Amino acid sequence: MQYHNRKLNKESESAATENCAHDGTVYVSETRLDCANDHIVLPVTHTGMLVDKEVARQVIYFLENGEFER
């Protein structure tokens, strides 16, 4: 697998799958848990999650409802 922060070159861009998707630090595939009630992917970087309003809104919704808003 490629390093998280390395950009894909043109030849491998089309080969990128969800297994290669990442936020700059963690692969999306590493965030899935069999025991989790729900899972969501948002278009933010790993450190950007700390200040992103949509992330905060989704966390609040999850804590109140047990699932993410779709």
PDB file of N, CA and C in Angstrom:
ATOM      1  N   MET A   1       0.835  -1.194   0.000  1.00  0.00           N
ATOM      2  CA  MET A   1       0.000   0.000   0.000  1.00  0.00           C
ATOM      3  C   MET A   1       0.869   1.242   0.000  1.00  0.00           C
ATOM      4  N   GLN A   2       0.320   2.278  -0.563  1.00  0.00           N
ATOM      5  CA  GLN A   2       1.061   3.528  -0.604  1.00  0.00           C
ATOM      6  C   GLN A   2       0.987   4.223   0.754  1.00  0.00           C
ATOM      7  N   TYR A   3       1.969   5.062   1.015  1.00  0.00           N
ATOM      8  CA  TYR A   3       1.926   5.846   2.243  1.00  0.00           C
ATOM      9  C   TYR A   3       0.742   6.794   2.191  1.00  0.00           C
ATOM     10  N   HIS A   4       0.158   7.087   3.317  1.00  0.00           N
ATOM     11  CA  HIS A   4      -1.045   7.911   3.411  1.00  0.00           C
ATOM     12  C   HIS A   4      -0.892   9.257   2.721  1.00  0.00           C
ATOM     13  N   ASN A   5       0.214   9.934   2.923  1.00  0.00           N
ATOM     14  CA  ASN A   5       0.369  11.295   2.423  1.00  0.00           C
ATOM     15  C   ASN A   5       0.978  11.382   1.029  1.00  0.00           C
ATOM     16  N   ARG A   6       1.333  10.269   0.436  1.00  0.00           N
ATOM     17  CA  ARG A   6       1.930  10.284  -0.900  1.00  0.00           C
ATOM     18  C   ARG A   6       0.810  10.391  -1.940  1.00  0.00           C
ATOM     19  N   LYS A   7       0.944  11.318  -2.857  1.00  0.00           N
ATOM     20  CA  LYS A   7      -0.054  11.455  -3.909  1.00  0.00           C
ATOM     21  C   LYS A   7       0.062  10.286  -4.875  1.00  0.00           C
ATOM     22  N   LEU A   8      -1.097   9.836  -5.373  1.00  0.00           N
ATOM     23  CA  LEU A   8      -1.088   8.760  -6.351  1.00  0.00           C
ATOM     24  C   LEU A   8      -0.562   9.293  -7.676  1.00  0.00           C
ATOM     25  N   ASN A   9       0.254   8.502  -8.358  1.00  0.00           N
ATOM     26  CA  ASN A   9       0.709   8.938  -9.670  1.00  0.00           C
ATOM     27  C   ASN A   9      -0.377   8.638 -10.697  1.00  0.00           C
ATOM     28  N   LYS A  10      -0.260   9.184 -11.890  1.00  0.00           N
ATOM     29  CA  LYS A  10      -1.319   9.070 -12.892  1.00  0.00           C
ATOM     30  C   LYS A  10      -1.643   7.632 -13.249  1.00  0.00           C
ATOM     31  N   GLU A  11      -0.641   6.757 -13.283  1.00  0.00           N
ATOM     32  CA  GLU A  11      -0.895   5.364 -13.643  1.00  0.00           C
ATOM     33  C   GLU A  11      -1.730   4.654 -12.586  1.00  0.00           C
ATOM     34  N   SER A  12      -1.564   5.002 -11.324  1.00  0.00           N
ATOM     35  CA  SER A  12      -2.274   4.288 -10.272  1.00  0.00           C
ATOM     36  C   SER A  12      -3.545   4.995  -9.812  1.00  0.00           C
ATOM     37  N   GLU A  13      -3.809   6.188 -10.329  1.00  0.00           N
ATOM     38  CA  GLU A  13      -5.013   6.921  -9.921  1.00  0.00           C
ATOM     39  C   GLU A  13      -6.269   6.119 -10.175  1.00  0.00           C
ATOM     40  N   SER A  14      -6.359   5.490 -11.342  1.00  0.00           N
ATOM     41  CA  SER A  14      -7.563   4.747 -11.666  1.00  0.00           C
ATOM     42  C   SER A  14      -7.692   3.495 -10.814  1.00  0.00           C
ATOM     43  N   ALA A  15      -6.601   3.034 -10.229  1.00  0.00           N
ATOM     44  CA  ALA A  15      -6.633   1.846  -9.384  1.00  0.00           C
ATOM     45  C   ALA A  15      -7.020   2.171  -7.948  1.00  0.00           C
ATOM     46  N   ALA A  16      -7.156   3.453  -7.617  1.00  0.00           N
ATOM     47  CA  ALA A  16      -7.511   3.830  -6.247  1.00  0.00           C
ATOM     48  C   ALA A  16      -8.911   3.333  -5.923  1.00  0.00           C
ATOM     49  N   THR A  17      -9.048   2.708  -4.783  1.00  0.00           N
ATOM     50  CA  THR A  17     -10.340   2.193  -4.331  1.00  0.00           C
ATOM     51  C   THR A  17     -10.620   2.737  -2.943  1.00  0.00           C
ATOM     52  N   GLU A  18     -11.740   2.364  -2.386  1.00  0.00           N
ATOM     53  CA  GLU A  18     -12.067   2.792  -1.033  1.00  0.00           C
ATOM     54  C   GLU A  18     -11.013   2.318  -0.044  1.00  0.00           C
ATOM     55  N   ASN A  19     -10.386   1.178  -0.309  1.00  0.00           N
ATOM     56  CA  ASN A  19      -9.345   0.680   0.584  1.00  0.00           C
ATOM     57  C   ASN A  19      -8.144   1.611   0.624  1.00  0.00           C
ATOM     58  N   CYS A  20      -7.962   2.423  -0.403  1.00  0.00           N
ATOM     59  CA  CYS A  20      -6.840   3.359  -0.452  1.00  0.00           C
ATOM     60  C   CYS A  20      -7.252   4.763  -0.025  1.00  0.00           C
ATOM     61  N   ALA A  21      -8.547   5.000   0.134  1.00  0.00           N
ATOM     62  CA  ALA A  21      -9.022   6.323   0.539  1.00  0.00           C
ATOM     63  C   ALA A  21      -8.543   6.619   1.958  1.00  0.00           C
ATOM     64  N   HIS A  22      -8.137   7.857   2.191  1.00  0.00           N
ATOM     65  CA  HIS A  22      -7.614   8.228   3.505  1.00  0.00           C
ATOM     66  C   HIS A  22      -7.837   9.708   3.760  1.00  0.00           C
ATOM     67  N   ASP A  23      -7.616  10.109   4.995  1.00  0.00           N
ATOM     68  CA  ASP A  23      -7.769  11.509   5.382  1.00  0.00           C
ATOM     69  C   ASP A  23      -6.422  12.189   5.598  1.00  0.00           C
ATOM     70  N   GLY A  24      -5.371  11.564   5.104  1.00  0.00           N
ATOM     71  CA  GLY A  24      -4.034  12.091   5.302  1.00  0.00           C
ATOM     72  C   GLY A  24      -3.307  11.417   6.441  1.00  0.00           C
ATOM     73  N   THR A  25      -4.047  10.681   7.261  1.00  0.00           N
ATOM     74  CA  THR A  25      -3.451   9.988   8.405  1.00  0.00           C
ATOM     75  C   THR A  25      -3.951   8.554   8.523  1.00  0.00           C
ATOM     76  N   VAL A  26      -5.254   8.347   8.375  1.00  0.00           N
ATOM     77  CA  VAL A  26      -5.881   7.045   8.588  1.00  0.00           C
ATOM     78  C   VAL A  26      -6.630   6.617   7.328  1.00  0.00           C
ATOM     79  N   TYR A  27      -6.488   5.341   6.962  1.00  0.00           N
ATOM     80  CA  TYR A  27      -7.273   4.809   5.841  1.00  0.00           C
ATOM     81  C   TYR A  27      -8.718   4.653   6.274  1.00  0.00           C
ATOM     82  N   VAL A  28      -9.660   4.932   5.365  1.00  0.00           N
ATOM     83  CA  VAL A  28     -11.080   4.761   5.657  1.00  0.00           C
ATOM     84  C   VAL A  28     -11.350   3.321   6.093  1.00  0.00           C
ATOM     85  N   SER A  29     -10.705   2.370   5.457  1.00  0.00           N
ATOM     86  CA  SER A  29     -10.912   0.958   5.810  1.00  0.00           C
ATOM     87  C   SER A  29     -10.519   0.668   7.261  1.00  0.00           C
ATOM     88  N   GLU A  30      -9.620   1.465   7.829  1.00  0.00           N
ATOM     89  CA  GLU A  30      -9.203   1.287   9.216  1.00  0.00           C
ATOM     90  C   GLU A  30     -10.218   1.848  10.206  1.00  0.00           C
ATOM     91  N   THR A  31     -11.204   2.597   9.721  1.00  0.00           N
ATOM     92  CA  THR A  31     -12.188   3.218  10.612  1.00  0.00           C
ATOM     93  C   THR A  31     -13.450   2.388  10.757  1.00  0.00           C
ATOM     94  N   ARG A  32     -13.573   1.337   9.993  1.00  0.00           N
ATOM     95  CA  ARG A  32     -14.775   0.495  10.059  1.00  0.00           C
ATOM     96  C   ARG A  32     -14.642  -0.545  11.164  1.00  0.00           C
ATOM     97  N   LEU A  33     -15.685  -0.632  11.999  1.00  0.00           N
ATOM     98  CA  LEU A  33     -15.720  -1.602  13.077  1.00  0.00           C
ATOM     99  C   LEU A  33     -16.981  -2.448  12.948  1.00  0.00           C
ATOM    100  N   ASP A  34     -16.851  -3.750  13.081  1.00  0.00           N
ATOM    101  CA  ASP A  34     -18.008  -4.642  12.985  1.00  0.00           C
ATOM    102  C   ASP A  34     -19.067  -4.322  14.032  1.00  0.00           C
ATOM    103  N   CYS A  35     -18.643  -3.877  15.198  1.00  0.00           N
ATOM    104  CA  CYS A  35     -19.575  -3.620  16.297  1.00  0.00           C
ATOM    105  C   CYS A  35     -20.148  -2.194  16.290  1.00  0.00           C
ATOM    106  N   ALA A  36     -19.761  -1.369  15.331  1.00  0.00           N
ATOM    107  CA  ALA A  36     -20.237   0.020  15.287  1.00  0.00           C
ATOM    108  C   ALA A  36     -21.691   0.092  14.840  1.00  0.00           C
ATOM    109  N   ASN A  37     -22.448   1.005  15.438  1.00  0.00           N
ATOM    110  CA  ASN A  37     -23.851   1.210  15.055  1.00  0.00           C
ATOM    111  C   ASN A  37     -23.977   1.867  13.690  1.00  0.00           C
ATOM    112  N   ASP A  38     -23.015   2.688  13.317  1.00  0.00           N
ATOM    113  CA  ASP A  38     -23.097   3.440  12.064  1.00  0.00           C
ATOM    114  C   ASP A  38     -21.686   3.850  11.651  1.00  0.00           C
ATOM    115  N   HIS A  39     -21.556   4.300  10.432  1.00  0.00           N
ATOM    116  CA  HIS A  39     -20.271   4.740   9.893  1.00  0.00           C
ATOM    117  C   HIS A  39     -20.546   5.814   8.860  1.00  0.00           C
ATOM    118  N   ILE A  40     -19.730   6.833   8.850  1.00  0.00           N
ATOM    119  CA  ILE A  40     -19.891   7.911   7.875  1.00  0.00           C
ATOM    120  C   ILE A  40     -18.506   8.387   7.439  1.00  0.00           C
ATOM    121  N   VAL A  41     -18.415   8.826   6.202  1.00  0.00           N
ATOM    122  CA  VAL A  41     -17.172   9.390   5.671  1.00  0.00           C
ATOM    123  C   VAL A  41     -17.476  10.813   5.238  1.00  0.00           C
ATOM    124  N   LEU A  42     -16.722  11.760   5.768  1.00  0.00           N
ATOM    125  CA  LEU A  42     -16.908  13.163   5.417  1.00  0.00           C
ATOM    126  C   LEU A  42     -15.656  13.682   4.727  1.00  0.00           C
ATOM    127  N   PRO A  43     -15.806  14.667   3.846  1.00  0.00           N
ATOM    128  CA  PRO A  43     -14.668  15.182   3.066  1.00  0.00           C
ATOM    129  C   PRO A  43     -13.804  16.171   3.844  1.00  0.00           C
ATOM    130  N   VAL A  44     -13.150  15.682   4.902  1.00  0.00           N
ATOM    131  CA  VAL A  44     -12.272  16.526   5.710  1.00  0.00           C
ATOM    132  C   VAL A  44     -10.969  15.782   5.979  1.00  0.00           C
ATOM    133  N   THR A  45      -9.919  16.536   6.291  1.00  0.00           N
ATOM    134  CA  THR A  45      -8.656  15.912   6.660  1.00  0.00           C
ATOM    135  C   THR A  45      -8.738  15.456   8.110  1.00  0.00           C
ATOM    136  N   HIS A  46      -7.752  14.664   8.512  1.00  0.00           N
ATOM    137  CA  HIS A  46      -7.737  14.132   9.876  1.00  0.00           C
ATOM    138  C   HIS A  46      -7.716  15.262  10.906  1.00  0.00           C
ATOM    139  N   THR A  47      -6.822  16.221  10.733  1.00  0.00           N
ATOM    140  CA  THR A  47      -6.753  17.330  11.694  1.00  0.00           C
ATOM    141  C   THR A  47      -7.901  18.318  11.491  1.00  0.00           C
ATOM    142  N   GLY A  48      -8.427  18.383  10.271  1.00  0.00           N
ATOM    143  CA  GLY A  48      -9.547  19.270   9.986  1.00  0.00           C
ATOM    144  C   GLY A  48     -10.819  18.877  10.722  1.00  0.00           C
ATOM    145  N   MET A  49     -10.920  17.592  11.120  1.00  0.00           N
ATOM    146  CA  MET A  49     -12.101  17.136  11.859  1.00  0.00           C
ATOM    147  C   MET A  49     -12.291  17.897  13.160  1.00  0.00           C
ATOM    148  N   LEU A  50     -11.196  18.377  13.724  1.00  0.00           N
ATOM    149  CA  LEU A  50     -11.272  19.063  15.015  1.00  0.00           C
ATOM    150  C   LEU A  50     -12.046  20.376  14.959  1.00  0.00           C
ATOM    151  N   VAL A  51     -12.087  21.017  13.801  1.00  0.00           N
ATOM    152  CA  VAL A  51     -12.721  22.333  13.688  1.00  0.00           C
ATOM    153  C   VAL A  51     -13.837  22.388  12.649  1.00  0.00           C
ATOM    154  N   ASP A  52     -14.148  21.271  12.022  1.00  0.00           N
ATOM    155  CA  ASP A  52     -15.153  21.253  10.963  1.00  0.00           C
ATOM    156  C   ASP A  52     -16.569  21.264  11.548  1.00  0.00           C
ATOM    157  N   LYS A  53     -17.397  22.199  11.102  1.00  0.00           N
ATOM    158  CA  LYS A  53     -18.758  22.336  11.636  1.00  0.00           C
ATOM    159  C   LYS A  53     -19.636  21.137  11.293  1.00  0.00           C
ATOM    160  N   GLU A  54     -19.474  20.568  10.115  1.00  0.00           N
ATOM    161  CA  GLU A  54     -20.279  19.406   9.740  1.00  0.00           C
ATOM    162  C   GLU A  54     -19.918  18.196  10.591  1.00  0.00           C
ATOM    163  N   VAL A  55     -18.664  18.024  10.896  1.00  0.00           N
ATOM    164  CA  VAL A  55     -18.242  16.928  11.785  1.00  0.00           C
ATOM    165  C   VAL A  55     -18.890  17.114  13.155  1.00  0.00           C
ATOM    166  N   ALA A  56     -18.825  18.318  13.696  1.00  0.00           N
ATOM    167  CA  ALA A  56     -19.427  18.595  15.001  1.00  0.00           C
ATOM    168  C   ALA A  56     -20.933  18.332  14.971  1.00  0.00           C
ATOM    169  N   ARG A  57     -21.588  18.764  13.904  1.00  0.00           N
ATOM    170  CA  ARG A  57     -23.033  18.551  13.772  1.00  0.00           C
ATOM    171  C   ARG A  57     -23.366  17.063  13.727  1.00  0.00           C
ATOM    172  N   GLN A  58     -22.568  16.299  12.983  1.00  0.00           N
ATOM    173  CA  GLN A  58     -22.805  14.859  12.882  1.00  0.00           C
ATOM    174  C   GLN A  58     -22.562  14.152  14.214  1.00  0.00           C
ATOM    175  N   VAL A  59     -21.559  14.580  14.960  1.00  0.00           N
ATOM    176  CA  VAL A  59     -21.284  13.987  16.275  1.00  0.00           C
ATOM    177  C   VAL A  59     -22.459  14.229  17.218  1.00  0.00           C
ATOM    178  N   ILE A  60     -22.945  15.456  17.251  1.00  0.00           N
ATOM    179  CA  ILE A  60     -24.098  15.775  18.099  1.00  0.00           C
ATOM    180  C   ILE A  60     -25.298  14.928  17.697  1.00  0.00           C
ATOM    181  N   TYR A  61     -25.569  14.843  16.395  1.00  0.00           N
ATOM    182  CA  TYR A  61     -26.702  14.052  15.907  1.00  0.00           C
ATOM    183  C   TYR A  61     -26.540  12.582  16.317  1.00  0.00           C
ATOM    184  N   PHE A  62     -25.327  12.056  16.179  1.00  0.00           N
ATOM    185  CA  PHE A  62     -25.079  10.667  16.551  1.00  0.00           C
ATOM    186  C   PHE A  62     -25.310  10.445  18.051  1.00  0.00           C
ATOM    187  N   LEU A  63     -24.827  11.344  18.874  1.00  0.00           N
ATOM    188  CA  LEU A  63     -24.998  11.197  20.322  1.00  0.00           C
ATOM    189  C   LEU A  63     -26.463  11.268  20.730  1.00  0.00           C
ATOM    190  N   GLU A  64     -27.244  12.036  20.002  1.00  0.00           N
ATOM    191  CA  GLU A  64     -28.669  12.171  20.318  1.00  0.00           C
ATOM    192  C   GLU A  64     -29.511  11.041  19.716  1.00  0.00           C
ATOM    193  N   ASN A  65     -29.088  10.470  18.581  1.00  0.00           N
ATOM    194  CA  ASN A  65     -29.933   9.529  17.841  1.00  0.00           C
ATOM    195  C   ASN A  65     -29.344   8.134  17.647  1.00  0.00           C
ATOM    196  N   GLY A  66     -28.069   7.961  17.955  1.00  0.00           N
ATOM    197  CA  GLY A  66     -27.450   6.644  17.779  1.00  0.00           C
ATOM    198  C   GLY A  66     -27.092   6.296  16.356  1.00  0.00           C
ATOM    199  N   GLU A  67     -27.184   7.275  15.462  1.00  0.00           N
ATOM    200  CA  GLU A  67     -26.817   7.090  14.051  1.00  0.00           C
ATOM    201  C   GLU A  67     -26.503   8.456  13.470  1.00  0.00           C
ATOM    202  N   PHE A  68     -25.788   8.443  12.333  1.00  0.00           N
ATOM    203  CA  PHE A  68     -25.457   9.697  11.670  1.00  0.00           C
ATOM    204  C   PHE A  68     -26.619  10.135  10.793  1.00  0.00           C
ATOM    205  N   GLU A  69     -26.729  11.441  10.574  1.00  0.00           N
ATOM    206  CA  GLU A  69     -27.773  11.977   9.715  1.00  0.00           C
ATOM    207  C   GLU A  69     -27.396  11.768   8.254  1.00  0.00           C
ATOM    208  N   ARG A  70     -28.313  11.307   7.473  1.00  0.00           N
ATOM    209  CA  ARG A  70     -28.090  11.083   6.041  1.00  0.00           C
ATOM    210  C   ARG A  70     -28.834  12.113   5.232  1.00  0.00           C
TER     211      ARG A  70
END
